[in-house]
Amino acid sequence: MSLYACTLGATRHVFDGLAALMACASPRRSGDELAGIAADTDERRVAARLALADLPLTAFLDEPLIPYETDEVTRLIADTHDRAAFAPVASMTVGGFREWLLSDAATPRALAALAPGLTPEMAAAASKLMRNADLMAVAAKCRVVSAFRTTLGLPGRLGSRLQPNHPTDDPTGIAAAVIDGLLFGMGDAVIGINPATDSPAACIALLEMLDAVRRKFDIPCQSCVLTHVTNSIACIERGAPVDLVFQSIAGTEGANAGFGINLAVLQEAREAALSLKRGTVGDNVMYFETGQGSALSADAHCGVDQQTCEARAHAVARAFSPMLVNTVVGFIGPEYLYDAKQIIRAGLEDHFCGKLLGVPMGVDVCYTNHAEADQDDMDTLATLLASCGVNFLIGVPGADDVMLSYQSLSFHDILGLRHRLNLKPCPEFHAWLERMGMLDAEGHLPPPAAGNGAMRRLFAIGD
């Protein structure tokens, strides 16, 4: 294990290994402090960043943060690293890489070509040297396109997940929330239900209900019941109409084991979903959720800071060519992201790292009720993300998820962002809105109270 050092004034700061250097270079957050790996002073944090800036990018290839022999995520990262793609930046330090990312040379085409050559640790290291505006500037240049029945990630578009959760999985309540979301133009990324139970029979009933709505109104969208991946495999074996297979993932083998998964199970699920051939414009069939702090909460972070663990989760997602990936950025709680400042920073970091690694990244802009945050803070983060090209955001009725008991964005919030920033839903879904007579003369979707009579009549909910 290497030692890294930096002298500030009369104090020499020594960091015992690359993982310690990365942890101390991270912006302050409660999860790293809980783990006992954070810098204990601002001076030490600055010293770590200075040492990190001078570190060659190749150091991350020479010194894995988690040993190759004991962690299958490390093996995945090492074994799939594309050295030819890495070559243009191979001679750079982390600081030099940051400068290059912010330069005009880092075009969307160049960034897309580079993605297979970057390890998640390289992306995380660069982010630790960046201000929020830097994270946004680079992420805005990264375009990652995915497709199933709709195409996400195109310029000038903002996708949405319609999240119609219900505390008892009541089909009528879920259907009402689906209708509400569709009236606001939500659902082009996915109509995704977090089920209250993991019963395969209940999941199949929800899948069949969503598929019936989709087919009845010829909606170009994909649905997903966010059950455990093994339940999705069982549903596929029983003939259920599975579009996307969901799973929460993390950045270490141990944390994934805590979720009851490994890489082989994810591959089995992807192959099962692909065998159904349900996509029309693409075959990206996986949906992953991540979130800073998941490895620490499983006591499986291996001494690695939570933001770097999160970037490693993005590398897991990348290996399975997903349709959707999103960080549930404030969902795990203030033990990991204490307040709005930490949540906003983490959301921008996760979006930056995911897109830089070639992952179709979305964000659940959210917080729990015991965090030092409120809806004004979520407005700020959502606006920042939408302005720098996030693939999709998640919307729930009234911004209050009554099943998961946390706060997110409302359908109104995402529609408002589309209007203010002149963003549209994905092209296939936007064309459907037009066919349904829901758009105004400028091609925008007005709020339901101001129009959409044709849509409301179709759903028999009255004028």
mmCIF file of C-alpha atoms in Angstrom, residues 202-424:
data_model
loop_
_atom_site.group_PDB
_atom_site.id
_atom_site.type_symbol
_atom_site.label_atom_id
_atom_site.label_comp_id
_atom_site.label_asym_id
_atom_site.label_seq_id
_atom_site.Cartn_x
_atom_site.Cartn_y
_atom_site.Cartn_z
ATOM 1 C CA ALA A 202 -49.082 -9.526 -6.826
ATOM 2 C CA CYS A 203 -46.271 -8.315 -9.087
ATOM 3 C CA ILE A 204 -47.759 -10.138 -12.061
ATOM 4 C CA ALA A 205 -51.158 -8.550 -11.393
ATOM 5 C CA LEU A 206 -49.578 -5.089 -11.410
ATOM 6 C CA LEU A 207 -47.581 -5.838 -14.558
ATOM 7 C CA GLU A 208 -50.693 -7.033 -16.345
ATOM 8 C CA MET A 209 -52.656 -3.951 -15.287
ATOM 9 C CA LEU A 210 -49.942 -1.578 -16.531
ATOM 10 C CA ASP A 211 -49.574 -3.481 -19.782
ATOM 11 C CA ALA A 212 -53.326 -3.377 -20.357
ATOM 12 C CA VAL A 213 -53.343 0.424 -19.977
ATOM 13 C CA ARG A 214 -50.375 0.733 -22.327
ATOM 14 C CA ARG A 215 -51.972 -1.441 -24.990
ATOM 15 C CA LYS A 216 -55.450 0.108 -24.697
ATOM 16 C CA PHE A 217 -54.166 3.591 -25.437
ATOM 17 C CA ASP A 218 -51.173 2.566 -27.565
ATOM 18 C CA ILE A 219 -48.770 4.414 -25.256
ATOM 19 C CA PRO A 220 -45.102 4.264 -26.278
ATOM 20 C CA CYS A 221 -43.638 3.634 -22.841
ATOM 21 C CA GLN A 222 -42.213 0.864 -20.712
ATOM 22 C CA SER A 223 -43.456 -0.385 -17.374
ATOM 23 C CA CYS A 224 -41.642 -1.902 -14.422
ATOM 24 C CA VAL A 225 -42.559 -3.358 -11.048
ATOM 25 C CA LEU A 226 -39.531 -2.709 -8.882
ATOM 26 C CA THR A 227 -39.422 -6.098 -7.205
ATOM 27 C CA HIS A 228 -36.279 -8.102 -6.465
ATOM 28 C CA VAL A 229 -34.491 -9.330 -9.571
ATOM 29 C CA THR A 230 -35.142 -12.976 -8.713
ATOM 30 C CA ASN A 231 -38.881 -12.243 -8.566
ATOM 31 C CA SER A 232 -38.671 -10.638 -12.008
ATOM 32 C CA ILE A 233 -37.017 -13.791 -13.343
ATOM 33 C CA ALA A 234 -39.831 -15.844 -11.795
ATOM 34 C CA CYS A 235 -42.429 -13.527 -13.349
ATOM 35 C CA ILE A 236 -40.815 -13.929 -16.769
ATOM 36 C CA GLU A 237 -40.848 -17.718 -16.367
ATOM 37 C CA ARG A 238 -44.588 -17.486 -15.618
ATOM 38 C CA GLY A 239 -45.278 -15.517 -18.802
ATOM 39 C CA ALA A 240 -45.734 -12.063 -17.253
ATOM 40 C CA PRO A 241 -45.402 -8.985 -19.522
ATOM 41 C CA VAL A 242 -42.054 -7.799 -18.127
ATOM 42 C CA ASP A 243 -40.540 -4.828 -19.952
ATOM 43 C CA LEU A 244 -37.680 -3.752 -17.688
ATOM 44 C CA VAL A 245 -36.023 -5.757 -14.917
ATOM 45 C CA PHE A 246 -35.213 -3.728 -11.814
ATOM 46 C CA GLN A 247 -32.595 -4.106 -9.103
ATOM 47 C CA SER A 248 -30.917 -1.938 -6.486
ATOM 48 C CA ILE A 249 -27.150 -2.277 -6.822
ATOM 49 C CA ALA A 250 -24.068 -1.126 -4.953
ATOM 50 C CA GLY A 251 -20.349 -0.722 -5.557
ATOM 51 C CA THR A 252 -18.909 -3.646 -3.608
ATOM 52 C CA GLU A 253 -19.446 -7.388 -3.688
ATOM 53 C CA GLY A 254 -20.422 -7.393 -0.022
ATOM 54 C CA ALA A 255 -23.030 -4.658 -0.417
ATOM 55 C CA ASN A 256 -24.547 -6.433 -3.407
ATOM 56 C CA ALA A 257 -24.684 -9.620 -1.367
ATOM 57 C CA GLY A 258 -26.697 -7.612 1.150
ATOM 58 C CA PHE A 259 -29.177 -6.956 -1.659
ATOM 59 C CA GLY A 260 -29.238 -10.694 -2.372
ATOM 60 C CA ILE A 261 -27.540 -10.416 -5.751
ATOM 61 C CA ASN A 262 -24.309 -10.932 -7.617
ATOM 62 C CA LEU A 263 -23.186 -10.218 -11.166
ATOM 63 C CA ALA A 264 -24.234 -13.646 -12.403
ATOM 64 C CA VAL A 265 -27.833 -13.118 -11.238
ATOM 65 C CA LEU A 266 -27.973 -9.761 -13.013
ATOM 66 C CA GLN A 267 -26.720 -11.365 -16.212
ATOM 67 C CA GLU A 268 -29.318 -14.129 -15.923
ATOM 68 C CA ALA A 269 -32.061 -11.535 -15.520
ATOM 69 C CA ARG A 270 -30.895 -9.514 -18.511
ATOM 70 C CA GLU A 271 -30.849 -12.579 -20.719
ATOM 71 C CA ALA A 272 -34.340 -13.540 -19.557
ATOM 72 C CA ALA A 273 -35.723 -10.081 -20.319
ATOM 73 C CA LEU A 274 -34.006 -9.944 -23.704
ATOM 74 C CA SER A 275 -35.577 -13.281 -24.620
ATOM 75 C CA LEU A 276 -39.043 -11.669 -24.497
ATOM 76 C CA LYS A 277 -38.153 -9.229 -27.301
ATOM 77 C CA ARG A 278 -40.678 -6.648 -26.073
ATOM 78 C CA GLY A 279 -38.732 -3.526 -27.080
ATOM 79 C CA THR A 280 -39.654 -1.716 -30.283
ATOM 80 C CA VAL A 281 -36.917 0.902 -30.753
ATOM 81 C CA GLY A 282 -34.173 -0.653 -28.613
ATOM 82 C CA ASP A 283 -33.202 -3.556 -26.359
ATOM 83 C CA ASN A 284 -31.996 -1.891 -23.145
ATOM 84 C CA VAL A 285 -33.931 -3.946 -20.587
ATOM 85 C CA MET A 286 -32.377 -3.240 -17.178
ATOM 86 C CA TYR A 287 -33.308 -0.599 -14.592
ATOM 87 C CA PHE A 288 -30.923 0.005 -11.689
ATOM 88 C CA GLU A 289 -31.153 2.218 -8.626
ATOM 89 C CA THR A 290 -28.155 3.341 -6.606
ATOM 90 C CA GLY A 291 -27.549 5.765 -3.762
ATOM 91 C CA GLN A 292 -24.637 7.076 -1.733
ATOM 92 C CA GLY A 293 -24.442 5.261 1.581
ATOM 93 C CA SER A 294 -25.779 1.861 0.575
ATOM 94 C CA ALA A 295 -22.410 0.136 1.005
ATOM 95 C CA LEU A 296 -21.873 1.762 4.393
ATOM 96 C CA SER A 297 -25.368 0.809 5.575
ATOM 97 C CA ALA A 298 -24.532 -2.806 4.686
ATOM 98 C CA ASP A 299 -21.192 -2.536 6.562
ATOM 99 C CA ALA A 300 -19.512 -3.400 3.268
ATOM 100 C CA HIS A 301 -17.777 -0.204 2.161
ATOM 101 C CA CYS A 302 -14.289 -1.704 2.708
ATOM 102 C CA GLY A 303 -12.900 1.640 3.864
ATOM 103 C CA VAL A 304 -13.881 3.397 0.633
ATOM 104 C CA ASP A 305 -15.776 6.691 0.770
ATOM 105 C CA GLN A 306 -19.448 6.603 -0.131
ATOM 106 C CA GLN A 307 -19.193 8.693 -3.292
ATOM 107 C CA THR A 308 -16.498 6.439 -4.756
ATOM 108 C CA CYS A 309 -18.583 3.388 -3.821
ATOM 109 C CA GLU A 310 -21.464 5.011 -5.670
ATOM 110 C CA ALA A 311 -19.342 5.485 -8.795
ATOM 111 C CA ARG A 312 -18.378 1.804 -8.592
ATOM 112 C CA ALA A 313 -22.098 0.972 -8.611
ATOM 113 C CA HIS A 314 -22.357 2.906 -11.871
ATOM 114 C CA ALA A 315 -19.661 0.635 -13.292
ATOM 115 C CA VAL A 316 -21.781 -2.371 -12.328
ATOM 116 C CA ALA A 317 -24.747 -0.821 -14.127
ATOM 117 C CA ARG A 318 -22.653 -0.031 -17.210
ATOM 118 C CA ALA A 319 -21.797 -3.693 -17.666
ATOM 119 C CA PHE A 320 -25.457 -4.573 -18.343
ATOM 120 C CA SER A 321 -26.374 -1.857 -20.893
ATOM 121 C CA PRO A 322 -29.299 -0.505 -18.872
ATOM 122 C CA MET A 323 -32.258 1.521 -20.066
ATOM 123 C CA LEU A 324 -32.363 3.497 -16.815
ATOM 124 C CA VAL A 325 -30.127 4.165 -13.825
ATOM 125 C CA ASN A 326 -30.993 6.590 -11.081
ATOM 126 C CA THR A 327 -29.571 7.572 -7.754
ATOM 127 C CA VAL A 328 -32.178 7.934 -5.008
ATOM 128 C CA VAL A 329 -30.007 10.713 -3.768
ATOM 129 C CA GLY A 330 -31.581 11.708 -0.448
ATOM 130 C CA PHE A 331 -33.584 8.573 0.265
ATOM 131 C CA ILE A 332 -31.203 6.736 2.588
ATOM 132 C CA GLY A 333 -31.309 9.529 5.144
ATOM 133 C CA PRO A 334 -29.290 12.139 7.036
ATOM 134 C CA GLU A 335 -26.941 9.525 8.481
ATOM 135 C CA TYR A 336 -25.335 9.536 5.016
ATOM 136 C CA LEU A 337 -26.297 12.930 3.530
ATOM 137 C CA TYR A 338 -27.096 15.210 6.434
ATOM 138 C CA ASP A 339 -28.624 18.290 4.851
ATOM 139 C CA ALA A 340 -29.621 19.993 1.630
ATOM 140 C CA LYS A 341 -26.059 21.098 0.872
ATOM 141 C CA GLN A 342 -24.845 17.499 0.986
ATOM 142 C CA ILE A 343 -27.846 16.162 -0.959
ATOM 143 C CA ILE A 344 -27.465 18.726 -3.746
ATOM 144 C CA ARG A 345 -23.743 18.076 -4.025
ATOM 145 C CA ALA A 346 -24.266 14.299 -4.076
ATOM 146 C CA GLY A 347 -26.915 14.554 -6.793
ATOM 147 C CA LEU A 348 -24.577 16.529 -9.032
ATOM 148 C CA GLU A 349 -21.675 14.149 -8.298
ATOM 149 C CA ASP A 350 -23.731 11.058 -9.087
ATOM 150 C CA HIS A 351 -25.044 12.549 -12.329
ATOM 151 C CA PHE A 352 -21.536 13.610 -13.381
ATOM 152 C CA CYS A 353 -19.880 10.272 -12.607
ATOM 153 C CA GLY A 354 -22.644 8.192 -14.145
ATOM 154 C CA LYS A 355 -22.738 10.138 -17.396
ATOM 155 C CA LEU A 356 -18.930 10.277 -17.620
ATOM 156 C CA LEU A 357 -18.831 6.475 -17.320
ATOM 157 C CA GLY A 358 -21.420 6.081 -20.092
ATOM 158 C CA VAL A 359 -24.450 5.348 -17.909
ATOM 159 C CA PRO A 360 -27.943 6.707 -18.813
ATOM 160 C CA MET A 361 -28.282 8.613 -15.575
ATOM 161 C CA GLY A 362 -31.400 9.915 -13.876
ATOM 162 C CA VAL A 363 -31.981 11.190 -10.354
ATOM 163 C CA ASP A 364 -34.714 10.788 -7.793
ATOM 164 C CA VAL A 365 -34.545 14.304 -6.354
ATOM 165 C CA CYS A 366 -35.679 13.441 -2.859
ATOM 166 C CA TYR A 367 -35.230 13.667 0.897
ATOM 167 C CA THR A 368 -36.572 12.057 4.040
ATOM 168 C CA ASN A 369 -38.615 14.035 6.532
ATOM 169 C CA HIS A 370 -35.913 13.881 9.223
ATOM 170 C CA ALA A 371 -33.228 15.416 6.984
ATOM 171 C CA GLU A 372 -32.270 19.087 7.125
ATOM 172 C CA ALA A 373 -33.857 19.781 3.741
ATOM 173 C CA ASP A 374 -37.153 20.888 2.251
ATOM 174 C CA GLN A 375 -38.931 21.196 -1.077
ATOM 175 C CA ASP A 376 -37.196 24.485 -1.917
ATOM 176 C CA ASP A 377 -33.905 22.576 -1.861
ATOM 177 C CA MET A 378 -35.332 19.939 -4.170
ATOM 178 C CA ASP A 379 -36.463 22.677 -6.566
ATOM 179 C CA THR A 380 -32.855 23.871 -6.660
ATOM 180 C CA LEU A 381 -31.379 20.429 -7.352
ATOM 181 C CA ALA A 382 -34.010 19.537 -9.963
ATOM 182 C CA THR A 383 -33.401 22.793 -11.830
ATOM 183 C CA LEU A 384 -29.631 22.282 -11.783
ATOM 184 C CA LEU A 385 -29.931 18.716 -13.067
ATOM 185 C CA ALA A 386 -32.441 19.551 -15.795
ATOM 186 C CA SER A 387 -30.214 22.375 -17.000
ATOM 187 C CA CYS A 388 -27.242 20.039 -17.450
ATOM 188 C CA GLY A 389 -28.960 17.222 -19.299
ATOM 189 C CA VAL A 390 -30.128 14.655 -16.752
ATOM 190 C CA ASN A 391 -31.821 11.799 -18.630
ATOM 191 C CA PHE A 392 -34.875 11.639 -16.381
ATOM 192 C CA LEU A 393 -36.371 12.676 -13.072
ATOM 193 C CA ILE A 394 -38.901 10.880 -10.901
ATOM 194 C CA GLY A 395 -42.366 12.278 -10.221
ATOM 195 C CA VAL A 396 -44.946 11.156 -7.656
ATOM 196 C CA PRO A 397 -48.435 12.511 -6.951
ATOM 197 C CA GLY A 398 -48.085 15.720 -4.951
ATOM 198 C CA ALA A 399 -44.325 15.087 -4.458
ATOM 199 C CA ASP A 400 -45.220 12.860 -1.465
ATOM 200 C CA ASP A 401 -44.737 9.107 -1.818
ATOM 201 C CA VAL A 402 -47.387 7.667 0.489
ATOM 202 C CA MET A 403 -45.976 4.141 0.318
ATOM 203 C CA LEU A 404 -42.241 4.799 0.800
ATOM 204 C CA SER A 405 -42.835 7.818 3.066
ATOM 205 C CA TYR A 406 -40.369 10.240 1.543
ATOM 206 C CA GLN A 407 -40.519 13.451 -0.469
ATOM 207 C CA SER A 408 -39.667 13.632 -4.169
ATOM 208 C CA LEU A 409 -40.809 15.795 -7.107
ATOM 209 C CA SER A 410 -44.392 16.193 -8.260
ATOM 210 C CA PHE A 411 -45.707 15.807 -11.794
ATOM 211 C CA HIS A 412 -46.230 19.589 -11.768
ATOM 212 C CA ASP A 413 -42.547 20.138 -10.909
ATOM 213 C CA ILE A 414 -41.237 18.183 -13.891
ATOM 214 C CA LEU A 415 -43.772 19.707 -16.291
ATOM 215 C CA GLY A 416 -42.714 23.142 -15.044
ATOM 216 C CA LEU A 417 -39.054 22.353 -15.707
ATOM 217 C CA ARG A 418 -39.891 21.286 -19.249
ATOM 218 C CA HIS A 419 -41.698 24.569 -19.849
ATOM 219 C CA ARG A 420 -39.069 26.840 -18.297
ATOM 220 C CA LEU A 421 -36.083 25.159 -19.933
ATOM 221 C CA ASN A 422 -37.814 24.389 -23.253
ATOM 222 C CA LEU A 423 -37.387 20.639 -22.849
ATOM 223 C CA LYS A 424 -39.668 17.994 -24.279
#
